[in-house]
Tab-separated table of C-alpha atoms in Angstrom:
chain	number	residue	atom	x	y	z
A	20	MET	CA	94.249	135.264	134.870
A	21	ARG	CA	91.532	133.024	133.469
A	22	VAL	CA	90.878	135.466	130.582
A	23	THR	CA	94.567	135.365	129.618
A	24	GLY	CA	94.452	131.557	129.474
A	25	VAL	CA	91.333	131.631	127.304
A	26	ILE	CA	92.892	134.168	124.926
A	27	ALA	CA	96.091	132.103	124.675
A	28	ALA	CA	94.053	128.970	123.939
A	29	LEU	CA	92.019	130.852	121.322
A	30	PHE	CA	95.159	132.067	119.520
A	31	ALA	CA	96.657	128.568	119.611
A	32	THR	CA	93.454	127.146	118.110
A	33	LEU	CA	93.357	129.801	115.393
A	34	ALA	CA	97.009	129.224	114.496
A	35	ALA	CA	96.462	125.461	114.229
A	36	ALA	CA	93.327	125.922	112.112
A	37	GLU	CA	95.064	128.348	109.774
A	38	SER	CA	98.017	126.040	109.171
A	39	ALA	CA	95.653	123.133	108.478
A	40	ASP	CA	93.474	125.114	106.049
A	41	VAL	CA	96.271	126.743	104.068
A	42	GLN	CA	97.833	124.378	101.579
A	43	ARG	CA	100.241	126.063	99.259
A	44	GLU	CA	101.048	124.458	95.967
A	45	GLU	CA	104.621	125.369	95.176
A	46	PHE	CA	106.255	125.081	91.808
A	47	PHE	CA	109.587	126.094	90.431
A	48	ALA	CA	109.690	128.081	87.225
A	49	ALA	CA	112.032	126.607	84.638
A	50	GLY	CA	111.489	129.536	82.340
A	51	ILE	CA	109.052	131.820	80.607
A	52	ILE	CA	108.124	131.830	76.943
A	53	TYR	CA	107.001	135.013	75.211
A	54	ARG	CA	104.980	135.717	72.105
A	55	GLN	CA	107.158	138.664	71.041
A	56	PRO	CA	110.941	139.141	70.781
A	57	ASN	CA	112.920	140.620	73.702
A	58	PHE	CA	110.728	139.010	76.382
A	59	ARG	CA	107.583	140.968	75.561
A	60	GLY	CA	103.953	140.230	74.887
A	61	GLN	CA	101.824	137.372	76.099
A	62	SER	CA	103.794	134.907	78.213
A	63	ARG	CA	103.540	131.551	79.905
A	64	VAL	CA	105.545	130.195	82.832
A	65	LEU	CA	107.091	126.768	82.293
A	66	GLU	CA	107.336	124.584	85.394
A	67	VAL	CA	110.245	122.281	86.183
A	68	GLY	CA	109.522	118.690	85.214
A	69	ARG	CA	106.325	119.401	83.306
A	70	CYS	CA	105.772	118.924	79.612
A	71	VAL	CA	103.672	121.711	78.113
A	72	ASP	CA	101.538	121.321	75.017
A	73	LEU	CA	101.041	124.869	73.770
A	74	ARG	CA	97.635	125.828	72.510
A	75	GLY	CA	95.954	129.122	71.864
A	76	PRO	CA	97.820	132.361	71.135
A	77	LEU	CA	101.284	130.965	71.902
A	78	TYR	CA	100.907	127.984	69.579
A	79	ASP	CA	103.492	128.431	66.820
A	80	ASN	CA	104.151	132.003	68.027
A	81	VAL	CA	106.961	131.737	70.597
A	82	ARG	CA	109.534	134.413	69.766
A	83	SER	CA	111.667	134.497	72.933
A	84	ILE	CA	112.343	132.363	76.004
A	85	ARG	CA	113.975	133.116	79.344
A	86	VAL	CA	115.379	130.106	81.208
A	87	SER	CA	116.122	130.189	84.957
A	88	GLY	CA	119.522	129.372	86.470
A	89	ASN	CA	121.050	126.045	85.466
A	90	ILE	CA	117.835	124.722	83.958
A	91	GLU	CA	117.863	122.910	80.628
A	92	CYS	CA	114.809	123.312	78.474
A	93	SER	CA	114.071	121.208	75.381
A	94	ILE	CA	111.686	122.623	72.830
A	95	PHE	CA	110.208	120.433	70.112
A	96	LEU	CA	108.534	122.002	67.121
């Protein structure tokens, strides 16, 4: 009986430690931009509420964009 209590306490401790250590950063994708037409090639996920300054291969090379649900996306060139 004592071993069962120790095992139960051990599992409870492990579960509490795991929930404290794991911090998930969640984000919601507003859309995805692609370097090639028809949603192909290099891509980048755009997060809701974040302004993105494109640099690198996608700079001046966005050829298609897929927007999620009822999201509005403003693109400034």
